[in-house]
Coordinates of N, CA, C and O in Angstrom, one line a residue:
X3 N 36.4 108.5 131.6 CA 37.7 109.1 131.5 C 38.8 108.2 132.0 O 39.9 108.4 131.6
X4 N 38.6 107.4 132.9 CA 39.6 106.5 133.5 C 40.2 105.6 132.5 O 41.4 105.4 132.4
X5 N 39.3 105.1 131.6 CA 39.8 104.2 130.5 C 40.7 105.0 129.5 O 41.7 104.5 129.1
X6 N 40.3 106.2 129.2 CA 41.1 107.0 128.2 C 42.5 107.3 128.8 O 43.5 107.2 128.2
X7 N 42.5 107.6 130.1 CA 43.8 107.9 130.8 C 44.7 106.7 130.8 O 45.9 106.8 130.5
X8 N 44.1 105.5 131.0 CA 44.9 104.3 131.1 C 45.4 103.9 129.7 O 46.5 103.5 129.5
X9 N 44.6 104.2 128.6 CA 45.0 103.9 127.3 C 46.2 104.8 126.9 O 47.1 104.4 126.2
X10 N 46.0 106.1 127.3 CA 47.1 107.1 127.0 C 48.4 106.7 127.8 O 49.5 106.7 127.2
X11 N 48.3 106.2 128.9 CA 49.5 105.8 129.7 C 50.1 104.6 129.1 O 51.4 104.5 129.0
X12 N 49.3 103.6 128.6 CA 49.9 102.4 128.0 C 50.6 102.8 126.7 O 51.6 102.3 126.4
X13 N 49.9 103.7 125.9 CA 50.5 104.1 124.7 C 51.8 104.9 124.9 O 52.8 104.6 124.2
X14 N 51.9 105.7 125.9 CA 53.1 106.4 126.3 C 54.2 105.5 126.7 O 55.4 105.6 126.3
X15 N 53.9 104.5 127.5 CA 54.9 103.5 127.9 C 55.4 102.7 126.7 O 56.6 102.4 126.6
X16 N 54.5 102.3 125.8 CA 55.0 101.6 124.6 C 55.9 102.5 123.7 O 56.9 102.0 123.2
X17 N 55.5 103.8 123.5 CA 56.4 104.7 122.7 C 57.7 104.8 123.4 O 58.8 104.8 122.8
X18 N 57.8 105.0 124.7 CA 59.0 105.1 125.5 C 59.9 103.9 125.3 O 61.1 104.0 125.1
X19 N 59.3 102.7 125.4 CA 60.1 101.5 125.3 C 60.6 101.3 123.9 O 61.8 100.9 123.7
X20 N 59.8 101.6 122.9 CA 60.3 101.5 121.5 C 61.4 102.5 121.2 O 62.3 102.2 120.5
X21 N 61.2 103.8 121.7 CA 62.3 104.8 121.5 C 63.6 104.4 122.1 O 64.6 104.6 121.5
X22 N 63.6 103.7 123.3 CA 64.8 103.3 123.9 C 65.5 102.2 123.1 O 66.7 102.2 122.9
X23 N 64.8 101.3 122.5 CA 65.4 100.3 121.6 C 65.9 100.9 120.4 O 67.0 100.6 119.9
X24 N 65.2 101.8 119.8 CA 65.6 102.5 118.5 C 66.8 103.4 118.8 O 67.5 103.7 117.8
X25 N 67.0 103.8 120.0 CA 68.1 104.7 120.3 C 69.5 104.1 120.2 O 70.5 104.7 120.2
X26 N 69.5 102.7 120.2 CA 70.8 102.0 120.1 C 71.3 102.1 118.7 O 70.6 101.7 117.7
X27 N 72.5 102.7 118.4 CA 73.0 102.8 117.0 C 73.1 101.4 116.4 O 73.5 100.4 117.0
X28 N 72.9 101.4 115.1 CA 73.0 100.1 114.3 C 74.4 99.5 114.4 O 74.5 98.3 114.4
X29 N 75.4 100.3 114.4 CA 76.8 99.8 114.5 C 77.3 99.5 115.8 O 78.5 99.3 116.0
X30 N 76.5 99.6 116.9 CA 77.0 99.5 118.2 C 77.5 98.1 118.5 O 77.0 97.1 117.9
X31 N 78.6 98.0 119.3 CA 79.2 96.7 119.6 C 78.2 95.8 120.4 O 77.5 96.4 121.2
X32 N 78.2 94.5 120.1 CA 77.4 93.6 120.9 C 78.3 92.7 121.6 O 79.4 92.4 121.1
X33 N 77.8 92.1 122.7 CA 78.6 91.2 123.4 C 78.2 89.8 123.0 O 77.0 89.4 122.9
X34 N 79.2 88.9 122.7 CA 78.9 87.5 122.3 C 79.7 86.7 123.3 O 80.7 87.0 123.8
X35 N 79.1 85.5 123.6 CA 79.8 84.6 124.5 C 80.5 83.6 123.7 O 80.1 83.2 122.6
X36 N 81.7 83.2 124.2 CA 82.5 82.2 123.5 C 81.8 80.8 123.6 O 81.2 80.5 124.7
X37 N 81.9 80.0 122.6 CA 81.3 78.7 122.6 C 81.9 77.9 123.7 O 83.1 77.9 123.9
X38 N 81.1 77.2 124.5 CA 81.6 76.4 125.6 C 81.7 74.9 125.3 O 82.1 74.1 126.1
X39 N 81.3 74.5 124.1 CA 81.3 73.1 123.7 C 82.4 72.9 122.7 O 82.7 73.7 121.8
X40 N 82.9 71.7 122.7 CA 83.9 71.2 121.7 C 83.2 70.5 120.6 O 82.1 70.0 120.8
X41 N 83.8 70.3 119.4 CA 83.2 69.5 118.4 C 82.9 68.1 118.8 O 83.7 67.5 119.6
X42 N 81.8 67.5 118.4 CA 81.5 66.1 118.7 C 81.3 65.4 117.4 O 81.3 66.0 116.3
X43 N 81.0 64.1 117.5 CA 80.8 63.3 116.3 C 82.0 62.5 115.9 O 82.0 61.8 114.9
X44 N 83.1 62.7 116.6 CA 84.3 61.8 116.3 C 84.0 60.5 116.9 O 83.2 60.3 117.8
X45 N 84.7 59.5 116.4 CA 84.5 58.1 116.9 C 85.8 57.5 117.4 O 86.8 58.2 117.5
X46 N 85.7 56.2 117.7 CA 86.9 55.5 118.2 C 87.2 54.3 117.3 O 88.0 53.5 117.7
X47 N 86.6 54.2 116.1 CA 86.8 53.1 115.2 C 88.0 53.4 114.3 O 88.4 54.6 114.1
X48 N 88.6 52.4 113.8 CA 89.8 52.6 112.9 C 89.5 53.5 111.7 O 88.4 53.5 111.2
X49 N 90.5 54.4 111.4 CA 90.4 55.3 110.2 C 91.6 54.9 109.3 O 92.7 54.8 109.8
X50 N 91.3 54.8 108.0 CA 92.3 54.3 107.1 C 92.1 55.2 105.8 O 91.1 55.5 105.4
X51 N 93.3 55.4 105.2 CA 93.4 56.1 103.9 C 94.5 55.3 103.1 O 95.6 55.2 103.6
X52 N 94.1 54.8 102.0 CA 95.0 53.8 101.3 C 96.0 54.3 100.3 O 96.4 53.6 99.4
X53 N 96.4 55.5 100.5 CA 97.5 56.1 99.6 C 98.9 55.7 100.2 O 98.9 55.3 101.3
X54 N 99.9 55.9 99.4 CA 101.3 55.7 99.9 C 102.3 56.5 99.2 O 102.0 57.0 98.1
X55 N 103.4 56.8 99.9 CA 104.5 57.6 99.3 C 105.8 57.1 99.7 O 105.9 56.4 100.7
X56 N 106.8 57.4 98.9 CA 108.2 57.1 99.3 C 108.9 58.3 99.8 O 110.1 58.2 100.2
X57 N 108.2 59.4 99.9 CA 108.7 60.6 100.6 C 108.9 60.2 102.1 O 108.1 59.4 102.6
X58 N 109.8 60.8 102.8 CA 110.1 60.3 104.1 C 109.6 61.1 105.2 O 109.4 62.3 105.2
X59 N 109.2 60.4 106.3 CA 108.8 61.0 107.6 C 110.1 61.7 108.1 O 111.2 61.1 108.2
X60 N 110.0 63.0 108.5 CA 111.1 63.8 109.0 C 110.9 64.3 110.4 O 111.9 64.6 111.1
X61 N 109.6 64.3 110.9 CA 109.4 64.8 112.2 C 108.0 64.4 112.7 O 107.1 64.1 111.9
X62 N 107.9 64.3 114.1 CA 106.6 64.0 114.7 C 106.6 65.1 115.8 O 107.5 65.2 116.6
X63 N 105.5 65.8 115.9 CA 105.3 66.8 116.9 C 103.9 66.8 117.5 O 103.0 66.2 116.9
X64 N 103.7 67.4 118.7 CA 102.5 67.3 119.3 C 102.1 68.8 119.8 O 103.0 69.6 119.9
X65 N 100.8 68.9 120.1 CA 100.3 70.2 120.6 C 99.1 70.0 121.4 O 98.3 69.1 121.2
X66 N 98.9 71.0 122.3 CA 97.7 71.0 123.2 C 96.7 72.0 122.7 O 97.1 73.1 122.3
X67 N 95.4 71.7 122.7 CA 94.4 72.6 122.3 C 93.3 72.5 123.3 O 93.2 71.7 124.2
X68 N 92.3 73.4 123.2 CA 91.2 73.5 124.2 C 90.4 72.2 124.3 O 90.0 71.8 125.4
X69 N 90.2 71.6 123.2 CA 89.3 70.4 123.1 C 89.9 69.1 122.9 O 89.3 68.1 123.0
X70 N 91.2 69.1 122.4 CA 91.9 67.9 122.1 C 93.4 68.1 122.1 O 93.9 69.2 122.2
X71 N 94.1 66.9 122.1 CA 95.6 66.9 122.0 C 95.8 66.5 120.5 O 95.1 65.7 120.0
X72 N 96.9 67.0 119.9 CA 97.2 66.8 118.5 C 98.6 66.2 118.3 O 99.5 66.7 119.0
X73 N 98.7 65.2 117.4 CA 99.9 64.7 116.9 C 100.0 65.0 115.4 O 99.1 64.7 114.7
X74 N 101.2 65.5 115.0 CA 101.4 65.8 113.5 C 102.6 65.0 113.1 O 103.7 65.1 113.7
X75 N 102.4 64.2 112.0 CA 103.6 63.5 111.4 C 103.9 64.2 110.1 O 103.1 64.3 109.2
X76 N 105.1 64.8 110.0 CA 105.5 65.5 108.9 C 106.2 64.6 107.8 O 107.1 63.9 108.1
X77 N 105.7 64.7 106.6 CA 106.2 64.0 105.4 C 106.3 65.0 104.3 O 105.5 65.1 103.4
X78 N 107.4 65.9 104.4 CA 107.5 67.0 103.4 C 107.6 66.4 101.9 O 108.2 65.4 101.7
X79 N 107.0 67.2 101.0 CA 107.0 66.8 99.6 C 106.0 65.8 99.2 O 105.8 65.5 98.0
X80 N 105.2 65.2 100.2 CA 104.2 64.2 99.8 C 102.9 64.8 99.4 O 102.0 64.1 98.9
X81 N 102.7 66.1 99.5 CA 101.4 66.7 99.2 C 100.3 66.2 100.1 O 100.5 65.8 101.2
X82 N 99.1 66.0 99.5 CA 98.0 65.4 100.2 C 97.5 64.1 99.6 O 97.1 63.2 100.3
X83 N 97.6 64.0 98.3 CA 97.0 62.9 97.6 C 97.8 61.6 97.8 O 97.2 60.5 97.7
X84 N 99.0 61.6 98.2 CA 99.8 60.4 98.4 C 100.0 60.0 99.8 O 100.8 59.1 100.1
X85 N 99.4 60.7 100.7 CA 99.6 60.4 102.2 C 98.5 59.4 102.6 O 97.3 59.7 102.5
X86 N 98.9 58.2 103.1 CA 98.0 57.2 103.6 C 98.3 56.9 105.0 O 99.4 57.1 105.5
X87 N 97.4 56.3 105.7 CA 97.5 55.9 107.1 C 96.5 54.9 107.5 O 95.5 54.7 106.9
X88 N 96.8 54.3 108.7 CA 95.8 53.5 109.5 C 96.0 54.0 110.9 O 97.1 53.9 111.4
X89 N 94.9 54.4 111.5 CA 95.0 54.9 112.9 C 93.9 54.1 113.7 O 92.7 54.2 113.3
X90 N 94.3 53.4 114.7 CA 93.3 52.6 115.4 C 93.8 52.2 116.8 O 94.9 52.2 117.1
X91 N 92.8 52.0 117.7 CA 93.1 51.5 119.0 C 93.5 50.0 118.9 O 92.9 49.3 118.2
X92 N 94.5 49.7 119.7 CA 95.0 48.3 119.7 C 95.2 47.9 121.2 O 95.4 48.8 122.0
X93 N 95.2 46.6 121.5 CA 95.5 46.2 122.8 C 97.0 46.3 123.1 O 97.5 46.5 124.2
X94 N 97.8 46.1 122.0 CA 99.3 46.2 122.1 C 99.9 46.5 120.8 O 99.4 46.0 119.8
X95 N 100.9 47.3 120.7 CA 101.6 47.6 119.4 C 102.7 46.5 119.2 O 103.5 46.3 120.1
X96 N 102.7 46.0 118.0 CA 103.8 45.0 117.6 C 104.6 45.6 116.4 O 104.0 46.0 115.5
X97 N 105.9 45.5 116.6 CA 106.7 46.0 115.5 C 106.7 45.2 114.3 O 106.8 43.9 114.3
X98 N 106.5 45.9 113.1 CA 106.5 45.1 111.8 C 107.8 44.5 111.6 O 108.9 45.0 112.1
X99 N 107.8 43.3 111.0 CA 109.0 42.6 110.7 C 109.4 41.6 111.8 O 109.3 40.4 111.6
X100 N 109.7 42.1 113.0 CA 110.1 41.3 114.1 C 108.9 40.7 114.9 O 109.0 39.7 115.6
X101 N 107.8 41.5 114.9 CA 106.6 41.1 115.8 C 106.8 41.4 117.2 O 106.0 41.1 118.1
X102 N 108.0 42.1 117.6 CA 108.3 42.4 118.9 C 107.3 43.4 119.5 O 107.0 44.4 118.9
X103 N 106.7 43.2 120.7 CA 105.8 44.1 121.3 C 106.6 45.3 121.8 O 107.7 45.2 122.3
X104 N 105.9 46.5 121.7 CA 106.5 47.7 122.2 C 105.5 48.3 123.3 O 104.4 48.5 123.0
X105 N 106.1 48.5 124.5 CA 105.2 48.9 125.6 C 105.0 50.4 125.4 O 105.9 51.2 125.3
X106 N 103.7 50.8 125.5 CA 103.3 52.2 125.4 C 102.4 52.5 126.6 O 101.4 51.8 126.8
X107 N 102.7 53.5 127.4 CA 102.0 53.8 128.6 C 100.7 54.5 128.3 O 100.5 55.1 127.3
X108 N 99.7 54.4 129.2 CA 98.4 55.0 129.1 C 97.3 54.1 129.4 O 97.5 52.8 129.4
X109 N 96.1 54.6 129.5 CA 94.9 53.7 129.7 C 94.4 53.0 128.4 O 93.7 52.0 128.5
X110 N 94.8 53.6 127.3 CA 94.5 53.0 126.0 C 95.7 53.3 125.0 O 96.4 54.3 125.2
X111 N 95.8 52.5 123.9 CA 96.9 52.8 123.0 C 96.4 52.9 121.6 O 95.5 52.1 121.1
X112 N 96.8 53.9 120.9 CA 96.5 54.1 119.5 C 97.7 53.8 118.7 O 98.8 54.4 118.9
X113 N 97.6 52.9 117.7 CA 98.6 52.7 116.7 C 98.4 53.7 115.6 O 97.4 53.7 114.9
X114 N 99.5 54.5 115.3 CA 99.5 55.4 114.2 C 100.4 54.8 113.1 O 101.6 54.7 113.4
X115 N 99.9 54.3 112.0 CA 100.7 53.7 111.0 C 100.6 54.7 109.8 O 99.5 54.9 109.2
X116 N 101.8 55.2 109.4 CA 101.9 56.1 108.2 C 102.5 55.4 107.1 O 103.5 54.7 107.2
X117 N 101.8 55.5 105.9 CA 102.3 54.8 104.7 C 103.4 55.6 104.1 O 103.3 56.0 102.9
X118 N 104.5 55.8 104.8 CA 105.7 56.5 104.4 C 106.9 56.0 105.2 O 106.7 55.8 106.4
X119 N 108.1 55.9 104.7 CA 109.2 55.4 105.5 C 109.8 56.5 106.3 O 109.6 57.7 106.0
X120 N 110.5 56.1 107.4 CA 111.2 57.1 108.2 C 112.7 57.0 107.9 O 113.6 57.1 108.7
X121 N 113.0 56.6 106.6 CA 114.4 56.5 106.1 C 114.4 56.9 104.7 O 113.3 56.9 104.0
X122 N 115.6 57.2 104.1 CA 115.7 57.5 102.7 C 115.7 56.2 101.9 O 116.4 55.3 102.2
X123 N 114.8 56.1 101.0 CA 114.6 54.9 100.2 C 115.8 54.5 99.4 O 116.0 53.3 99.2
X124 N 116.6 55.4 99.0 CA 117.8 55.1 98.2 C 119.0 54.6 99.1 O 119.6 53.7 98.7
X125 N 119.2 55.3 100.2 CA 120.4 55.0 101.0 C 120.1 54.2 102.2 O 121.0 53.6 102.8
X126 N 118.8 54.2 102.6 CA 118.5 53.4 103.9 C 118.8 54.2 105.1 O 118.5 53.8 106.2
X127 N 119.3 55.4 105.0 CA 119.6 56.3 106.2 C 118.4 56.8 106.8 O 117.5 57.2 106.1
X128 N 118.3 56.8 108.1 CA 117.1 57.4 108.8 C 116.9 58.9 108.5 O 117.9 59.6 108.4
X129 N 115.6 59.2 108.3 CA 115.3 60.7 108.1 C 114.6 61.2 109.3 O 114.4 62.4 109.4
X130 N 114.3 60.4 110.3 CA 113.7 60.8 111.5 C 114.5 60.1 112.6 O 114.6 58.9 112.7
X131 N 115.1 60.9 113.5 CA 116.1 60.4 114.5 C 115.5 59.7 115.7 O 115.7 60.1 116.8
X132 N 114.7 58.6 115.5 CA 114.1 57.9 116.6 C 114.6 56.5 116.6 O 115.1 56.0 115.7
X133 N 114.5 55.9 117.8 CA 114.9 54.5 118.0 C 113.7 53.7 118.4 O 112.9 54.1 119.2
X134 N 113.6 52.5 117.9 CA 112.5 51.6 118.2 C 112.3 51.4 119.7 O 113.3 51.2 120.4
X135 N 111.1 51.6 120.2 CA 110.7 51.4 121.6 C 111.0 52.6 122.4 O 110.6 52.6 123.6
X136 N 111.6 53.6 121.9 CA 112.0 54.8 122.7 C 110.9 55.9 122.5 O 110.2 55.9 121.5
X137 N 110.9 56.9 123.4 CA 110.0 58.0 123.3 C 110.4 58.8 122.1 O 111.6 58.8 121.6
X138 N 109.4 59.5 121.5 CA 109.7 60.3 120.3 C 110.6 61.5 120.6 O 110.4 62.2 121.6
X139 N 111.6 61.7 119.8 CA 112.6 62.8 120.1 C 111.9 64.1 120.0 O 111.1 64.4 119.1
X140 N 112.1 65.0 121.0 CA 111.6 66.3 121.1 C 110.2 66.4 121.5 O 109.6 67.5 121.5
X141 N 109.5 65.3 121.8 CA 108.1 65.3 122.3 C 108.0 65.2 123.8 O 108.5 64.2 124.3
X142 N 107.5 66.3 124.4 CA 107.3 66.3 125.9 C 105.9 66.4 126.2 O 105.2 67.4 125.8
X143 N 105.3 65.4 126.7 CA 103.8 65.4 127.0 C 103.4 65.9 128.3 O 102.2 65.7 128.7
X144 N 104.3 66.5 129.1 CA 103.9 67.0 130.4 C 102.8 68.1 130.2 O 102.9 69.0 129.4
X145 N 101.8 67.9 131.0 CA 100.7 68.9 131.0 C 99.6 68.6 130.0 O 98.6 69.4 129.9
X146 N 99.7 67.6 129.2 CA 98.7 67.2 128.2 C 97.5 66.6 128.9 O 97.7 65.8 129.9
X147 N 96.3 66.9 128.5 CA 95.1 66.3 129.1 C 94.8 64.9 128.7 O 94.2 64.1 129.4
X148 N 95.1 64.5 127.4 CA 94.8 63.2 126.9 C 96.0 62.4 126.6 O 96.0 61.2 127.0
X149 N 97.1 62.9 126.0 CA 98.3 62.1 125.7 C 99.0 61.8 126.9 O 99.2 62.6 127.8
X150 N 99.5 60.5 127.0 CA 100.3 60.0 128.1 C 101.7 59.6 127.7 O 102.6 59.7 128.5
X151 N 101.8 59.0 126.5 CA 103.1 58.4 126.0 C 103.1 58.4 124.5 O 102.1 58.3 123.9
X152 N 104.3 58.6 123.9 CA 104.4 58.5 122.5 C 105.7 57.8 122.1 O 106.8 58.3 122.5
X153 N 105.7 56.6 121.5 CA 106.8 55.8 121.2 C 107.0 55.5 119.7 O 106.0 55.3 119.0
X154 N 108.2 55.5 119.3 CA 108.5 55.1 118.0 C 108.6 53.6 118.0 O 109.3 53.0 118.7
X155 N 107.8 53.0 117.1 CA 107.7 51.5 117.0 C 108.7 51.0 116.0 O 109.4 50.1 116.2
X156 N 108.8 51.7 114.8 CA 109.7 51.3 113.8 C 109.2 51.7 112.4 O 108.2 52.3 112.2
X157 N 110.1 51.5 111.4 CA 109.8 51.8 110.0 C 110.3 50.6 109.2 O 111.5 50.3 109.2
X158 N 109.4 50.0 108.5 CA 109.7 48.7 107.8 C 108.9 48.7 106.5 O 107.7 48.9 106.5
X159 N 109.6 48.4 105.5 CA 109.0 48.2 104.1 C 108.1 49.4 103.8 O 107.0 49.2 103.3
X160 N 108.5 50.6 104.0 CA 107.8 51.8 103.6 C 106.7 52.3 104.5 O 106.0 53.2 104.2
X161 N 106.5 51.6 105.7 CA 105.5 52.0 106.7 C 106.2 52.4 108.0 O 107.2 51.8 108.3
X162 N 105.7 53.5 108.6 CA 106.2 53.9 109.9 C 105.2 53.8 110.9 O 104.0 54.1 110.7
X163 N 105.5 53.2 112.1 CA 104.6 52.9 113.2 C 105.0 53.8 114.4 O 106.1 53.9 114.8
X164 N 103.9 54.3 115.0 CA 104.1 55.1 116.3 C 103.0 54.6 117.2 O 101.9 54.4 116.8
X165 N 103.4 54.4 118.5 CA 102.4 54.1 119.5 C 102.1 55.3 120.3 O 103.0 56.0 120.8
X166 N 100.8 55.6 120.4 CA 100.4 56.8 121.1 C 99.5 56.4 122.3 O 98.4 55.8 122.1
X167 N 100.0 56.6 123.5 CA 99.3 56.2 124.7 C 98.4 57.4 125.1 O 98.9 58.5 125.2
X168 N 97.2 57.1 125.4 CA 96.2 58.1 125.8 C 95.6 57.7 127.1 O 95.7 56.6 127.6
X169 N 94.9 58.7 127.8 CA 94.3 58.5 129.1 C 93.3 57.4 129.1 O 93.2 56.6 130.1
X170 N 92.5 57.3 128.1 CA 91.4 56.3 128.0 C 91.0 56.2 126.5 O 91.5 57.0 125.7
X171 N 90.2 55.3 126.2 CA 89.7 55.2 124.8 C 88.7 56.3 124.6 O 87.6 56.4 125.0
X172 N 89.2 57.3 123.8 CA 88.5 58.6 123.6 C 88.3 58.7 122.1 O 89.0 58.1 121.3
X173 N 87.4 59.6 121.7 CA 87.2 59.8 120.2 C 88.4 60.5 119.6 O 89.0 61.3 120.2
X174 N 88.6 60.2 118.3 CA 89.7 60.8 117.6 C 89.2 61.1 116.1 O 88.2 60.6 115.7
X175 N 90.0 61.9 115.5 CA 89.8 62.2 114.0 C 91.2 62.2 113.4 O 92.2 62.5 114.1
X176 N 91.3 61.9 112.1 CA 92.5 61.9 111.4 C 92.3 62.7 110.1 O 91.2 62.5 109.5
X177 N 93.2 63.6 109.8 CA 93.0 64.4 108.5 C 94.4 64.7 107.9 O 95.4 64.5 108.6
X178 N 94.4 65.0 106.7 CA 95.7 65.2 105.9 C 95.7 66.7 105.5 O 94.7 67.2 105.0
X179 N 96.9 67.3 105.7 CA 97.2 68.6 105.1 C 98.4 68.4 104.2 O 99.0 67.3 104.1
X180 N 98.9 69.5 103.6 CA 100.0 69.4 102.7 C 101.2 68.9 103.4 O 101.8 69.6 104.3
X181 N 101.7 67.6 103.1 CA 102.9 67.1 103.7 C 102.8 66.7 105.1 O 103.8 66.5 105.8
X182 N 101.6 66.4 105.6 CA 101.5 66.0 107.0 C 100.1 65.3 107.3 O 99.1 65.6 106.7
X183 N 100.2 64.4 108.3 CA 99.0 63.7 108.7 C 98.8 64.1 110.2 O 99.7 64.2 111.0
X184 N 97.6 64.5 110.5 CA 97.2 65.0 111.8 C 96.2 64.1 112.5 O 95.2 63.7 111.9
X185 N 96.6 63.8 113.8 CA 95.7 63.0 114.6 C 95.3 63.8 115.8 O 96.1 64.2 116.6
X186 N 94.0 64.0 116.0 CA 93.5 64.8 117.1 C 92.7 63.8 118.0 O 91.8 63.0 117.5
X187 N 93.0 63.8 119.3 CA 92.3 62.9 120.2 C 91.6 63.8 121.2 O 92.2 64.7 121.9
X188 N 90.2 63.7 121.3 CA 89.4 64.6 122.2 C 89.7 64.3 123.7 O 90.2 63.3 124.0
X189 N 89.5 65.4 124.4 CA 89.7 65.3 125.9 C 88.6 64.4 126.5 O 88.8 63.9 127.6
X190 N 87.4 64.3 125.9 CA 86.3 63.6 126.5 C 85.3 63.2 125.4 O 85.4 63.7 124.3
X191 N 84.3 62.5 125.8 CA 83.2 62.1 124.8 C 82.1 63.1 124.7 O 81.3 63.1 123.8
X192 N 81.9 64.0 125.7 CA 80.7 64.8 125.8 C 80.8 66.1 125.1 O 79.8 66.8 124.8
X193 N 82.0 66.5 124.7 CA 82.2 67.8 124.0 C 82.4 69.0 125.0 O 82.5 70.1 124.6
X194 N 82.4 68.7 126.3 CA 82.6 69.7 127.3 C 84.1 70.1 127.3 O 85.0 69.3 127.1
X195 N 84.4 71.4 127.7 CA 85.8 71.8 127.8 C 86.4 71.4 129.0 O 86.0 71.3 130.0

């Protein structure tokens, strides 16, 4: 009889445990944890897209995100198919035409070259109010984890150059959206927040 009693007790415990699980309604809210890792797989080698446009650069802006700092170069009217660029780490940025070096602060420097002018092709008038060697107008990098400095290098023969100073040589990605080129630079190599 001892075995029968133990079998009944085990069966009763199993039925009770199963009933407790089944008692949770199917539509009940569940708790999920927020992902703690950032995207990885970005690199630090040059990225190039060989399209070009005569639509003009009108603005450069930046933003802070959980995993990266972002720079956006606005080229309204260019769509996506005609936007080209070269983005790469360099030891020093040199202005096209003159070859003059432009000092950019930070532990590493990324040259952002957009295949679009920062001037009106017909009149030659600037479409982006920046001066060579000066900080980008309206860009304040205070509080950024990765970005340290952003300088307008120049616009010559349909190309616009920007020097982006970053904390260290970190992974980045470049992508194109309608009328803009986006450069994201990660906060670190590990994907940790």
